[in-house]
């Protein structure tokens, strides 16, 4: 009897510990080790959020839902506005804007409309592992929508880019449902730049605001140089590994669904998640806007736990927003109006900090990121290969297209077959990388032992100094 009581106490304490850790976990923990973004990286985000908001307006000249300060766009530069009547359910409404001030051609796509049946059909047109594309898995319905949008607007976008002197950036942006369409549209354009007049990869950018999980991990890392995801604090959508179609089936019981997903994922090992090629993730480089900390009180803020928003950025591989945040802000942080507001504040703070650093030396020295964005991308690719993530590559160069993996084609059974061959190739790549590292750091002595080259050079310099003395 005493043994049974002891076991019961241990189980109860374990459950209480788990419940405490889950209930006190906040969104800022996901990026606490990330470096801060710079104003140059983040300056486009508030502006693009306003463009997405403009898609919701029935008349830009007489706006009804304008954010503070207005949309700050030139109505004469709006090339095209497409509503549901013209998309016929193939894609959400979108707007094409020629931004001559910033030398960009922007395609902004709105988010999910809860009253639109076509948006739900778009989300439900998928099953786990249904569509393979460019060496990874993607959401089939979102890919089909991106393909339709490119076919419908490729001539318009190509004409605008050529008229601009072939030097403007081609920017795709979207919120929620639209973010998934924009991200997959970017992947298609990068691989088929000839559709837009041969535009190079360096001039293609995507900003996925409150992104949906729409591509497998290897693709999310591979295209991190062109796709940027913007996440506000506790937003539920980028963290929920449940397929989109299941989320929006249960949208009116979302808290219950999030709790059950959180409970289920507790018992799934991290390695198993990483090795599942069909598991979808938020795309690209992530910019995390953080404005709350656990039980943080301040006399200068109106709400408990809020503080001036900061922006952290990284290309995470393992632990990529895998933790569900049980927060009352999990759904409000998904709203585009709140994201635009906090992004504007965060950009102002970044500019103030940047000016402070230039004019006056900081009292406390802070660690500053030295690595360039290209180096971070390369490191993330190598990290993905070292973790044996399916279909990961060490370079962002285009791989030869596989049969049956192009957009619009149904996946073949070969694509979803056993992973033994791919696992062998990943192990071989990891072993080759390890052998190269060993050769650089060590050398074999006459007795066959491995010696650090640094120790060898140190001993040689020591003997040289002794000889001189």
PDB file of N, CA and C in Angstrom, residues 100 105 154-170 193-199 203:
ATOM      1  N   UNK A 100       7.723  52.800 -56.079  1.00  0.00           N
ATOM      2  CA  UNK A 100       8.876  53.428 -56.713  1.00  0.00           C
ATOM      3  C   UNK A 100       9.806  54.081 -55.699  1.00  0.00           C
ATOM      4  N   UNK A 105       8.388  45.856 -56.406  1.00  0.00           N
ATOM      5  CA  UNK A 105       7.092  45.466 -56.953  1.00  0.00           C
ATOM      6  C   UNK A 105       6.499  44.472 -55.965  1.00  0.00           C
ATOM      7  N   UNK A 154       1.728  36.438 -64.006  1.00  0.00           N
ATOM      8  CA  UNK A 154       3.128  36.408 -64.442  1.00  0.00           C
ATOM      9  C   UNK A 154       3.415  37.482 -65.491  1.00  0.00           C
ATOM     10  N   UNK A 155       2.492  37.693 -66.431  1.00  0.00           N
ATOM     11  CA  UNK A 155       2.701  38.704 -67.466  1.00  0.00           C
ATOM     12  C   UNK A 155       2.734  40.107 -66.879  1.00  0.00           C
ATOM     13  N   UNK A 156       1.834  40.366 -65.930  1.00  0.00           N
ATOM     14  CA  UNK A 156       1.805  41.693 -65.291  1.00  0.00           C
ATOM     15  C   UNK A 156       3.087  41.949 -64.518  1.00  0.00           C
ATOM     16  N   UNK A 157       3.516  40.967 -63.729  1.00  0.00           N
ATOM     17  CA  UNK A 157       4.728  41.140 -62.928  1.00  0.00           C
ATOM     18  C   UNK A 157       5.966  41.249 -63.811  1.00  0.00           C
ATOM     19  N   UNK A 158       6.006  40.461 -64.874  1.00  0.00           N
ATOM     20  CA  UNK A 158       7.157  40.526 -65.787  1.00  0.00           C
ATOM     21  C   UNK A 158       7.223  41.900 -66.459  1.00  0.00           C
ATOM     22  N   UNK A 159       6.053  42.402 -66.891  1.00  0.00           N
ATOM     23  CA  UNK A 159       6.023  43.709 -67.551  1.00  0.00           C
ATOM     24  C   UNK A 159       6.488  44.810 -66.609  1.00  0.00           C
ATOM     25  N   UNK A 160       6.004  44.776 -65.368  1.00  0.00           N
ATOM     26  CA  UNK A 160       6.398  45.797 -64.394  1.00  0.00           C
ATOM     27  C   UNK A 160       7.892  45.748 -64.116  1.00  0.00           C
ATOM     28  N   UNK A 161       8.448  44.533 -64.011  1.00  0.00           N
ATOM     29  CA  UNK A 161       9.872  44.404 -63.702  1.00  0.00           C
ATOM     30  C   UNK A 161      10.732  44.903 -64.874  1.00  0.00           C
ATOM     31  N   UNK A 162      10.303  44.594 -66.080  1.00  0.00           N
ATOM     32  CA  UNK A 162      11.070  45.044 -67.247  1.00  0.00           C
ATOM     33  C   UNK A 162      10.945  46.550 -67.442  1.00  0.00           C
ATOM     34  N   UNK A 163       9.767  47.109 -67.175  1.00  0.00           N
ATOM     35  CA  UNK A 163       9.591  48.555 -67.291  1.00  0.00           C
ATOM     36  C   UNK A 163      10.391  49.312 -66.240  1.00  0.00           C
ATOM     37  N   UNK A 164      10.662  48.673 -65.122  1.00  0.00           N
ATOM     38  CA  UNK A 164      11.437  49.315 -64.055  1.00  0.00           C
ATOM     39  C   UNK A 164      12.934  49.270 -64.310  1.00  0.00           C
ATOM     40  N   UNK A 165      13.339  48.729 -65.448  1.00  0.00           N
ATOM     41  CA  UNK A 165      14.759  48.625 -65.750  1.00  0.00           C
ATOM     42  C   UNK A 165      15.385  47.344 -65.241  1.00  0.00           C
ATOM     43  N   UNK A 166      14.544  46.363 -64.892  1.00  0.00           N
ATOM     44  CA  UNK A 166      15.008  45.056 -64.418  1.00  0.00           C
ATOM     45  C   UNK A 166      15.901  45.188 -63.184  1.00  0.00           C
ATOM     46  N   UNK A 167      15.590  46.193 -62.352  1.00  0.00           N
ATOM     47  CA  UNK A 167      16.406  46.385 -61.149  1.00  0.00           C
ATOM     48  C   UNK A 167      15.572  46.445 -59.876  1.00  0.00           C
ATOM     49  N   UNK A 168      14.238  46.478 -59.976  1.00  0.00           N
ATOM     50  CA  UNK A 168      13.386  46.502 -58.789  1.00  0.00           C
ATOM     51  C   UNK A 168      13.360  45.112 -58.145  1.00  0.00           C
ATOM     52  N   UNK A 169      13.152  45.102 -56.829  1.00  0.00           N
ATOM     53  CA  UNK A 169      12.961  43.835 -56.126  1.00  0.00           C
ATOM     54  C   UNK A 169      11.531  43.342 -56.339  1.00  0.00           C
ATOM     55  N   UNK A 170      11.378  42.017 -56.405  1.00  0.00           N
ATOM     56  CA  UNK A 170      10.052  41.409 -56.510  1.00  0.00           C
ATOM     57  C   UNK A 170       9.711  40.869 -55.117  1.00  0.00           C
ATOM     58  N   UNK A 193      12.523  31.565 -62.545  1.00  0.00           N
ATOM     59  CA  UNK A 193      12.612  33.002 -62.762  1.00  0.00           C
ATOM     60  C   UNK A 193      12.315  33.429 -64.179  1.00  0.00           C
ATOM     61  N   UNK A 194      12.412  32.482 -65.122  1.00  0.00           N
ATOM     62  CA  UNK A 194      12.118  32.819 -66.517  1.00  0.00           C
ATOM     63  C   UNK A 194      10.665  33.226 -66.714  1.00  0.00           C
ATOM     64  N   UNK A 195       9.770  32.799 -65.796  1.00  0.00           N
ATOM     65  CA  UNK A 195       8.364  33.201 -65.904  1.00  0.00           C
ATOM     66  C   UNK A 195       8.203  34.708 -65.712  1.00  0.00           C
ATOM     67  N   UNK A 196       9.149  35.337 -65.004  1.00  0.00           N
ATOM     68  CA  UNK A 196       9.086  36.774 -64.757  1.00  0.00           C
ATOM     69  C   UNK A 196      10.222  37.508 -65.457  1.00  0.00           C
ATOM     70  N   UNK A 197      10.651  36.988 -66.593  1.00  0.00           N
ATOM     71  CA  UNK A 197      11.669  37.678 -67.373  1.00  0.00           C
ATOM     72  C   UNK A 197      13.086  37.364 -66.969  1.00  0.00           C
ATOM     73  N   UNK A 198      13.290  36.266 -66.243  1.00  0.00           N
ATOM     74  CA  UNK A 198      14.650  35.893 -65.831  1.00  0.00           C
ATOM     75  C   UNK A 198      15.132  36.637 -64.607  1.00  0.00           C
ATOM     76  N   UNK A 199      14.245  36.958 -63.687  1.00  0.00           N
ATOM     77  CA  UNK A 199      14.626  37.684 -62.480  1.00  0.00           C
ATOM     78  C   UNK A 199      15.541  36.820 -61.616  1.00  0.00           C
ATOM     79  N   UNK A 203      16.980  39.242 -56.220  1.00  0.00           N
ATOM     80  CA  UNK A 203      15.969  40.296 -56.279  1.00  0.00           C
ATOM     81  C   UNK A 203      14.582  39.805 -55.872  1.00  0.00           C
TER      82      UNK A 203
END
